[in-house]
mmCIF file of C-alpha atoms in Angstrom:
data_model
loop_
_atom_site.group_PDB
_atom_site.id
_atom_site.type_symbol
_atom_site.label_atom_id
_atom_site.label_comp_id
_atom_site.label_asym_id
_atom_site.label_seq_id
_atom_site.Cartn_x
_atom_site.Cartn_y
_atom_site.Cartn_z
ATOM 1 C CA UNK U 172 61.718 -26.589 32.632
ATOM 2 C CA UNK U 173 63.684 -25.177 35.173
ATOM 3 C CA UNK U 174 64.716 -26.745 39.269
ATOM 4 C CA UNK U 175 63.314 -23.480 40.584
ATOM 5 C CA UNK U 176 60.069 -23.007 38.605
ATOM 6 C CA UNK U 177 59.261 -26.896 39.140
ATOM 7 C CA UNK U 178 59.624 -26.133 43.003
ATOM 8 C CA UNK U 179 57.688 -23.301 42.871
ATOM 9 C CA UNK U 180 55.497 -25.004 40.871
ATOM 10 C CA UNK U 181 54.775 -28.423 42.890
ATOM 11 C CA UNK U 182 54.730 -25.906 45.676
ATOM 12 C CA UNK U 183 51.431 -24.049 44.337
ATOM 13 C CA UNK U 184 50.013 -27.427 43.718
ATOM 14 C CA UNK U 185 51.047 -28.931 47.505
ATOM 15 C CA UNK U 186 49.038 -25.643 48.826
ATOM 16 C CA UNK U 187 46.126 -25.570 46.393
ATOM 17 C CA UNK U 188 45.888 -29.307 47.689
ATOM 18 C CA UNK U 189 45.896 -28.482 51.162
ATOM 19 C CA UNK U 190 43.246 -25.820 50.805
ATOM 20 C CA UNK U 191 40.809 -28.119 48.822
ATOM 21 C CA UNK U 192 41.238 -31.116 50.959
ATOM 22 C CA UNK U 193 40.581 -29.122 54.101
ATOM 23 C CA UNK U 194 37.307 -28.028 51.795
ATOM 24 C CA UNK U 195 36.053 -31.886 51.061
ATOM 25 C CA UNK U 196 34.449 -33.717 53.513
ATOM 26 C CA UNK U 197 35.497 -37.432 55.133
ATOM 27 C CA UNK U 198 33.180 -39.525 53.718
ATOM 28 C CA UNK U 199 33.161 -38.261 49.519
ATOM 29 C CA UNK U 200 35.765 -40.492 48.643
ATOM 30 C CA UNK U 201 35.480 -39.829 44.950
ATOM 31 C CA UNK U 202 36.313 -36.756 45.523
ATOM 32 C CA UNK U 203 39.632 -37.688 47.857
ATOM 33 C CA UNK U 204 40.383 -39.942 45.306
ATOM 34 C CA UNK U 205 40.639 -37.488 42.604
ATOM 35 C CA UNK U 206 43.160 -34.898 44.920
ATOM 36 C CA UNK U 207 45.149 -38.019 45.685
ATOM 37 C CA UNK U 208 45.410 -38.254 41.435
ATOM 38 C CA UNK U 209 46.193 -34.619 41.484
ATOM 39 C CA UNK U 210 49.080 -34.620 44.035
ATOM 40 C CA UNK U 211 50.560 -37.377 41.816
ATOM 41 C CA UNK U 212 50.258 -35.295 38.533
ATOM 42 C CA UNK U 213 51.668 -32.752 40.382
ATOM 43 C CA UNK U 214 54.318 -34.531 41.458
ATOM 44 C CA UNK U 215 54.998 -35.950 37.790
ATOM 45 C CA UNK U 216 55.142 -32.833 36.151
ATOM 46 C CA UNK U 217 58.421 -31.506 36.482
ATOM 47 C CA UNK U 218 59.805 -34.439 35.079
ATOM 48 C CA UNK U 219 56.539 -34.988 32.338
ATOM 49 C CA UNK U 220 57.972 -31.496 30.983
ATOM 50 C CA UNK U 221 54.676 -30.362 30.545
ATOM 51 C CA UNK U 222 52.363 -29.992 27.431
ATOM 52 C CA UNK U 223 54.057 -28.498 24.613
ATOM 53 C CA UNK U 224 52.135 -25.269 23.609
ATOM 54 C CA UNK U 225 54.226 -24.121 20.898
ATOM 55 C CA UNK U 226 53.386 -27.556 19.008
ATOM 56 C CA UNK U 227 49.617 -26.798 19.227
ATOM 57 C CA UNK U 228 50.644 -23.497 17.459
ATOM 58 C CA UNK U 229 52.964 -24.720 14.736
ATOM 59 C CA UNK U 230 49.581 -27.092 13.457
ATOM 60 C CA UNK U 231 47.116 -24.766 13.001
ATOM 61 C CA UNK U 232 49.777 -22.115 10.821
ATOM 62 C CA UNK U 233 50.698 -25.420 9.082
ATOM 63 C CA UNK U 234 46.950 -25.530 8.077
ATOM 64 C CA UNK U 235 47.925 -21.819 6.362
ATOM 65 C CA UNK U 236 46.014 -20.090 8.860
ATOM 66 C CA UNK U 237 46.716 -18.874 12.043
ATOM 67 C CA UNK U 238 44.480 -18.044 15.211
ATOM 68 C CA UNK U 239 43.289 -15.290 14.498
ATOM 69 C CA UNK U 240 42.392 -15.099 10.873
ATOM 70 C CA UNK U 241 40.639 -18.741 11.872
ATOM 71 C CA UNK U 242 38.588 -16.651 14.384
ATOM 72 C CA UNK U 243 38.673 -13.794 11.344
ATOM 73 C CA UNK U 244 36.924 -16.267 9.216
ATOM 74 C CA UNK U 245 34.107 -18.007 11.468
ATOM 75 C CA UNK U 246 33.651 -14.242 12.717
ATOM 76 C CA UNK U 247 32.228 -13.003 9.074
ATOM 77 C CA UNK U 248 30.833 -16.175 8.128
ATOM 78 C CA UNK U 249 28.489 -16.408 10.895
ATOM 79 C CA UNK U 250 28.222 -11.769 10.642
ATOM 80 C CA UNK U 251 26.849 -13.316 6.784
ATOM 81 C CA UNK U 252 24.701 -15.521 7.706
ATOM 82 C CA UNK U 253 22.254 -13.581 10.144
ATOM 83 C CA UNK U 254 22.881 -10.661 7.681
ATOM 84 C CA UNK U 255 20.986 -12.908 5.226
ATOM 85 C CA UNK U 256 18.783 -13.969 7.681
ATOM 86 C CA UNK U 257 17.412 -10.659 8.707
ATOM 87 C CA UNK U 258 17.649 -9.790 4.839
ATOM 88 C CA UNK U 259 15.010 -12.853 3.921
ATOM 89 C CA UNK U 260 12.891 -12.247 7.075
ATOM 90 C CA UNK U 261 12.836 -8.263 6.062
ATOM 91 C CA UNK U 262 11.598 -9.712 1.897
ATOM 92 C CA UNK U 263 9.199 -12.336 3.605
ATOM 93 C CA UNK U 264 7.108 -9.455 5.560
ATOM 94 C CA UNK U 265 6.718 -7.911 1.783
ATOM 95 C CA UNK U 266 5.400 -11.102 -0.160
ATOM 96 C CA UNK U 267 8.956 -11.940 -1.954
ATOM 97 C CA UNK U 268 10.541 -14.893 -1.486
ATOM 98 C CA UNK U 269 13.934 -14.876 -2.811
ATOM 99 C CA UNK U 270 15.772 -17.540 -4.395
ATOM 100 C CA UNK U 271 19.693 -16.286 -3.097
ATOM 101 C CA UNK U 272 20.948 -13.637 -1.016
ATOM 102 C CA UNK U 273 24.555 -13.074 -0.731
ATOM 103 C CA UNK U 274 26.683 -10.662 1.531
ATOM 104 C CA UNK U 275 30.294 -8.741 0.529
ATOM 105 C CA UNK U 276 31.554 -8.310 3.461
ATOM 106 C CA UNK U 277 34.911 -6.483 4.230
ATOM 107 C CA UNK U 278 36.727 -6.465 8.385
ATOM 108 C CA UNK U 279 39.024 -3.075 8.647
ATOM 109 C CA UNK U 280 41.893 -2.869 10.393
ATOM 110 C CA UNK U 281 40.069 -1.623 13.926
ATOM 111 C CA UNK U 282 38.413 -4.975 13.122
ATOM 112 C CA UNK U 283 34.703 -3.742 12.481
ATOM 113 C CA UNK U 284 32.674 -5.158 9.398
ATOM 114 C CA UNK U 285 31.619 -3.779 6.511
ATOM 115 C CA UNK U 286 28.620 -4.857 4.161
ATOM 116 C CA UNK U 287 30.481 -3.687 1.082
ATOM 117 C CA UNK U 288 28.141 -5.446 -1.261
ATOM 118 C CA UNK U 289 24.736 -7.047 -1.033
ATOM 119 C CA UNK U 290 23.093 -10.003 -4.375
ATOM 120 C CA UNK U 291 19.542 -10.722 -4.626
ATOM 121 C CA UNK U 292 19.021 -13.181 -6.708
ATOM 122 C CA UNK U 293 15.243 -13.019 -7.469
ATOM 123 C CA UNK U 294 12.522 -16.272 -9.018
ATOM 124 C CA UNK U 295 11.924 -16.560 -12.048
ATOM 125 C CA UNK U 296 9.343 -13.643 -13.500
ATOM 126 C CA UNK U 297 9.558 -12.452 -9.513
ATOM 127 C CA UNK U 298 12.186 -9.935 -10.652
ATOM 128 C CA UNK U 299 9.720 -6.363 -10.996
ATOM 129 C CA UNK U 300 8.381 -8.095 -6.523
ATOM 130 C CA UNK U 301 11.833 -8.135 -5.672
ATOM 131 C CA UNK U 302 13.245 -4.652 -7.432
ATOM 132 C CA UNK U 303 10.473 -3.076 -5.443
ATOM 133 C CA UNK U 304 11.933 -4.166 -2.529
ATOM 134 C CA UNK U 305 15.125 -2.618 -2.849
ATOM 135 C CA UNK U 306 14.169 0.102 -0.875
ATOM 136 C CA UNK U 307 14.013 -1.702 2.630
ATOM 137 C CA UNK U 308 17.449 -3.480 1.972
ATOM 138 C CA UNK U 309 18.521 0.121 1.148
ATOM 139 C CA UNK U 310 16.971 1.506 4.832
ATOM 140 C CA UNK U 311 17.505 -1.704 6.781
ATOM 141 C CA UNK U 312 21.630 -1.972 5.674
ATOM 142 C CA UNK U 313 22.407 1.348 4.061
ATOM 143 C CA UNK U 314 23.639 -0.129 0.507
ATOM 144 C CA UNK U 315 22.202 -0.751 -2.030
ATOM 145 C CA UNK U 316 21.041 -4.096 -2.995
ATOM 146 C CA UNK U 317 22.554 -5.188 -6.927
ATOM 147 C CA UNK U 318 18.907 -7.642 -8.622
ATOM 148 C CA UNK U 319 19.120 -10.142 -10.453
ATOM 149 C CA UNK U 320 17.105 -12.751 -12.181
ATOM 150 C CA UNK U 321 17.123 -16.636 -12.147
ATOM 151 C CA UNK U 322 17.927 -17.596 -14.816
ATOM 152 C CA UNK U 323 15.683 -20.674 -15.795
ATOM 153 C CA UNK U 324 17.742 -24.357 -16.531
ATOM 154 C CA UNK U 325 16.331 -25.157 -20.009
ATOM 155 C CA UNK U 326 15.126 -29.251 -19.654
ATOM 156 C CA UNK U 327 16.255 -31.613 -21.545
ATOM 157 C CA UNK U 328 13.472 -32.430 -24.161
ATOM 158 C CA UNK U 329 12.927 -28.609 -24.639
ATOM 159 C CA UNK U 330 14.060 -28.661 -28.444
ATOM 160 C CA UNK U 331 16.270 -26.229 -27.752
#
């Protein structure tokens, strides 16, 4: 930090401190104490070098993701969760409880999210009922779902 920018930041802090001090009542000791701490920090900040935000950004990038990538993953996860919840509600209205619903999503260059795939896993023996509801899902999401039947796991004592 150059001497000129340090002087400007101290002057700006003093102006802000003066305005806040004029607004605080004399009896409000806690606020006066907070203003004194702010004053001391404003004086010490140019000598301490401030916070290095570049190191924070480097830590995120070292994890293999940029802030934009991490935010995009969070957005896709939230969108998938909301779509799954909506699909479950639509199927529940029809009296169908699927064993699972999975959406495949894609983000375009302009940031829009597109549904590229929808897979509904029907409970064992409920394939026909689930398949009959595919029209509702097509109407709601604009994509034809792939419907699979959940396989029953064989028990250890079945003999096969």
